[in-house]
């Protein structure tokens, strides 16, 4: 047995031998079922809801998606909202801290400082630091949420009073950092389109949460070592490019739309709305514009951003920013007839490239199957159906109005897609990573390399 395991409790040693993706899926399923039961309690709702609606809400909260079939504030009591908040926190931080178990199961064979991480959160944690890392993830998240609570309270306490204002601030802080997209307003953030505090703090929360723990730590460590590793560079540059390009595209495409940007009185309001709407598809799910009124080109831009998602280790989903840039680098290398793709002058190894390809192909297949299934069960146009499928699989939470009109079969399809979209990227990346780790071990045994 590995000497690192000798001092571990027996229960942890047994858990070590269980597949991490299985543990993740089982943990999420337990949370969903427990949340469903709690949300179905009489004192959790203002008006009774069906079991299917409770299950849908719990699934959306645990997978931090944000799609809802009922108005959260109108349907649930304060107790029900507390349950949703706890489910969002557990679902978001659960994936980040799960990096510890996944790395332990691989014996720490993959080190993030030496390999570009395309999509799996466990690639950047060293075995001797796994327990400290788990604690630090939670501590860092609570500190960030605590700091963001203050400016949001300055907006909502004067508007709603101390009790309700602080609760709104806490709920939206947790929802934003965990990229959940749940709000206590029936129109999301449309009432705050021109509010600089809301449009700064909320995006900051979901962008930071979406970067991931390893990237955040890499940024904090920069003041000591004055260098950023390849994963941090790719995620930061990718996030910046996607955010700025997305903002510009939405502004250009919607500036003459009387149902969206053209209806806003000031240029600053239009820019704030374009900014939030360009960054929120990175799996956050908030909106300050009416999504159903967006033009078709803008909807396609949002679908691309939802497909890409956030950074590895983060609270968001999607194929991940680094995955996109790995594929772009590989394509560029092929066009230039180069055998080795590179990013920031660093070669991309075969394992990383295979992870990127596997995750991307699975995501495309999932969106196709989801769109096909919804086009059969729902009476809606293809763009609306495809948008809903992409949002569910990317655990984003944006909708063109289809969610509240879903049939029973449609709700089941969306629930499955939200669950798969949360668990599948890690599972695929883990399987590829563990396969390569095993092959390297076998090769070492055959060649007797110590």
Coordinates of N, CA and C in Angstrom, one line a residue, residues 265-352:
X265 N -32.4 53.7 -21.7 CA -32.3 55.2 -22.0 C -30.9 55.7 -22.1
X266 N -29.9 55.0 -21.5 CA -28.6 55.6 -21.5 C -27.6 54.6 -22.1
X267 N -26.5 55.1 -22.6 CA -25.4 54.3 -23.2 C -24.8 53.4 -22.1
X268 N -24.7 54.0 -20.9 CA -24.1 53.2 -19.8 C -24.9 52.0 -19.4
X269 N -26.3 52.2 -19.4 CA -27.2 51.1 -19.2 C -27.0 50.0 -20.2
X270 N -26.9 50.4 -21.5 CA -26.7 49.4 -22.6 C -25.4 48.6 -22.4
X271 N -24.3 49.3 -22.0 CA -23.0 48.7 -21.9 C -23.0 47.7 -20.7
X272 N -23.7 48.2 -19.6 CA -23.8 47.3 -18.4 C -24.6 46.0 -18.7
X273 N -25.7 46.2 -19.5 CA -26.5 45.0 -19.9 C -25.7 44.1 -20.8
X274 N -25.0 44.7 -21.7 CA -24.2 43.9 -22.7 C -23.1 43.1 -21.9
X275 N -22.5 43.7 -20.9 CA -21.5 43.1 -20.1 C -22.0 41.9 -19.3
X276 N -23.1 42.2 -18.6 CA -23.6 41.1 -17.8 C -24.1 39.9 -18.6
X277 N -24.8 40.3 -19.8 CA -25.4 39.2 -20.6 C -24.3 38.5 -21.3
X278 N -23.1 39.0 -21.5 CA -22.0 38.3 -22.2 C -21.2 37.4 -21.2
X279 N -21.2 37.8 -19.9 CA -20.4 37.0 -19.0 C -21.3 36.0 -18.3
X280 N -22.6 36.2 -18.1 CA -23.4 35.3 -17.4 C -23.6 33.9 -18.1
X281 N -23.5 33.8 -19.4 CA -23.6 32.4 -20.0 C -22.4 31.5 -19.6
X282 N -21.4 32.1 -19.0 CA -20.3 31.2 -18.5 C -20.8 30.4 -17.3
X283 N -22.0 29.9 -17.4 CA -22.8 29.0 -16.5 C -23.4 29.7 -15.3
X284 N -23.5 31.0 -15.3 CA -24.1 31.7 -14.1 C -25.6 31.8 -14.2
X285 N -26.2 32.2 -15.4 CA -27.6 32.1 -15.6 C -28.4 33.3 -15.2
X286 N -27.8 34.4 -14.8 CA -28.5 35.6 -14.5 C -28.8 36.3 -15.8
X287 N -29.8 37.2 -15.8 CA -30.1 38.0 -17.0 C -30.6 39.4 -16.7
X288 N -30.1 40.4 -17.4 CA -30.7 41.7 -17.2 C -31.4 42.2 -18.5
X289 N -31.5 41.3 -19.5 CA -32.2 41.5 -20.7 C -33.2 40.3 -20.8
X290 N -34.3 40.6 -21.5 CA -35.3 39.5 -21.8 C -34.7 38.5 -22.8
X291 N -34.4 37.3 -22.3 CA -33.7 36.4 -23.2 C -34.6 36.0 -24.4
X292 N -35.9 35.9 -24.2 CA -36.8 35.5 -25.2 C -36.9 36.6 -26.3
X293 N -36.5 37.8 -26.0 CA -36.6 38.9 -27.0 C -35.3 39.1 -27.7
X294 N -34.2 38.4 -27.4 CA -32.9 38.6 -28.1 C -33.1 38.1 -29.5
X295 N -32.3 38.7 -30.4 CA -32.3 38.3 -31.8 C -31.7 36.9 -31.9
X296 N -31.9 36.3 -33.1 CA -31.3 35.0 -33.3 C -29.8 35.0 -33.3
X297 N -29.1 35.9 -33.9 CA -27.7 35.9 -33.8 C -27.1 36.0 -32.4
X298 N -27.8 36.9 -31.6 CA -27.4 37.0 -30.2 C -27.6 35.7 -29.4
X299 N -28.7 35.0 -29.7 CA -29.0 33.7 -29.0 C -27.9 32.7 -29.4
X300 N -27.5 32.7 -30.6 CA -26.4 31.8 -31.1 C -25.1 32.1 -30.3
X301 N -24.8 33.4 -30.2 CA -23.6 33.8 -29.4 C -23.7 33.3 -28.0
X302 N -24.8 33.4 -27.3 CA -25.0 33.0 -26.0 C -24.9 31.4 -25.9
X303 N -25.4 30.7 -26.9 CA -25.3 29.3 -26.9 C -23.8 28.9 -27.0
X304 N -23.0 29.6 -27.8 CA -21.6 29.3 -27.9 C -20.9 29.5 -26.5
X305 N -21.2 30.6 -25.9 CA -20.6 30.9 -24.6 C -21.1 29.9 -23.5
X306 N -22.3 29.4 -23.6 CA -22.8 28.4 -22.6 C -22.1 27.1 -22.9
X307 N -21.8 26.8 -24.1 CA -21.2 25.6 -24.5 C -19.7 25.5 -23.9
X308 N -19.1 26.7 -24.0 CA -17.7 26.8 -23.5 C -17.6 26.7 -22.0
X309 N -18.4 27.5 -21.3 CA -18.5 27.5 -19.9 C -17.4 28.2 -19.2
X310 N -17.0 27.7 -18.0 CA -16.0 28.4 -17.1 C -14.7 27.7 -17.1
X311 N -13.9 27.9 -16.0 CA -12.6 27.3 -15.9 C -12.7 26.0 -15.2
X312 N -11.6 25.2 -15.3 CA -11.5 23.9 -14.6 C -11.4 24.2 -13.1
X313 N -11.9 23.3 -12.2 CA -11.9 23.5 -10.8 C -13.0 24.4 -10.3
X314 N -13.7 25.1 -11.2 CA -14.6 26.1 -10.8 C -16.0 25.6 -10.5
X315 N -16.9 26.6 -10.2 CA -18.2 26.2 -9.8 C -19.1 26.1 -11.1
X316 N -18.6 26.4 -12.2 CA -19.3 26.4 -13.5 C -19.1 25.1 -14.2
X317 N -19.8 24.9 -15.3 CA -19.6 23.7 -16.1 C -19.2 24.0 -17.5
X318 N -19.8 23.4 -18.5 CA -19.4 23.6 -19.9 C -18.1 22.7 -20.2
X319 N -17.6 22.9 -21.4 CA -16.5 22.1 -21.8 C -15.2 22.7 -21.2
X320 N -15.3 23.9 -20.7 CA -14.2 24.6 -20.0 C -13.4 25.5 -21.0
X321 N -13.0 26.6 -20.5 CA -12.2 27.6 -21.3 C -10.9 27.0 -21.8
X322 N -10.2 26.3 -20.9 CA -8.9 25.7 -21.4 C -9.1 24.7 -22.5
X323 N -10.2 23.9 -22.4 CA -10.5 22.9 -23.4 C -10.7 23.6 -24.8
X324 N -11.4 24.7 -24.8 CA -11.5 25.4 -26.1 C -10.2 25.8 -26.6
X325 N -9.3 26.4 -25.8 CA -8.1 26.9 -26.3 C -7.1 25.8 -26.6
X326 N -7.2 24.6 -26.0 CA -6.4 23.5 -26.4 C -6.8 23.0 -27.8
X327 N -8.1 23.0 -28.1 CA -8.6 22.6 -29.4 C -8.2 23.6 -30.5
X328 N -8.3 24.9 -30.1 CA -7.9 26.0 -31.0 C -6.4 25.9 -31.3
X329 N -5.6 25.6 -30.3 CA -4.1 25.5 -30.5 C -3.8 24.3 -31.4
X330 N -4.5 23.1 -31.2 CA -4.3 22.0 -32.0 C -4.7 22.2 -33.4
X331 N -5.8 22.9 -33.6 CA -6.2 23.3 -35.0 C -5.2 24.2 -35.7
X332 N -4.7 25.2 -35.0 CA -3.7 26.1 -35.5 C -2.4 25.3 -35.9
X333 N -2.1 24.4 -35.0 CA -0.8 23.6 -35.3 C -1.0 22.8 -36.5
X334 N -2.2 22.2 -36.7 CA -2.5 21.4 -37.9 C -2.5 22.2 -39.2
X335 N -3.1 23.4 -39.1 CA -3.1 24.3 -40.3 C -1.6 24.7 -40.7
X336 N -0.8 24.8 -39.6 CA 0.6 25.2 -39.9 C 1.5 24.0 -40.1
X337 N 0.9 22.8 -40.1 CA 1.6 21.6 -40.4 C 2.7 21.4 -39.3
X338 N 2.3 21.7 -38.1 CA 3.2 21.4 -36.9 C 2.7 20.2 -36.2
X339 N 3.6 19.3 -35.8 CA 3.2 18.1 -35.1 C 2.8 18.3 -33.6
X340 N 3.3 19.4 -33.0 CA 3.1 19.6 -31.6 C 2.4 20.9 -31.3
X341 N 1.1 20.9 -30.9 CA 0.4 22.1 -30.6 C 1.0 22.7 -29.3
X342 N 1.0 24.0 -29.2 CA 1.5 24.7 -28.0 C 0.6 25.9 -27.6
X343 N 0.7 26.2 -26.3 CA 0.0 27.4 -25.8 C 1.0 28.1 -24.9
X344 N 1.2 29.4 -25.1 CA 2.1 30.2 -24.4 C 3.5 29.5 -24.4
X345 N 3.9 29.0 -25.6 CA 5.2 28.4 -25.8 C 5.4 27.1 -25.0
X346 N 4.3 26.5 -24.5 CA 4.4 25.2 -23.8 C 3.7 24.2 -24.6
X347 N 4.3 23.0 -24.8 CA 3.7 21.9 -25.5 C 2.5 21.3 -24.8
X348 N 1.5 21.0 -25.6 CA 0.3 20.3 -25.0 C 0.5 18.8 -25.1
X349 N 0.4 18.1 -24.0 CA 0.6 16.7 -24.1 C -0.6 15.9 -24.6
X350 N -0.4 14.7 -25.0 CA -1.4 13.9 -25.6 C -2.6 13.7 -24.7
X351 N -2.3 13.5 -23.4 CA -3.4 13.3 -22.4 C -4.4 14.5 -22.4
X352 N -3.8 15.6 -22.3 CA -4.6 16.9 -22.3 C -5.5 17.0 -23.6

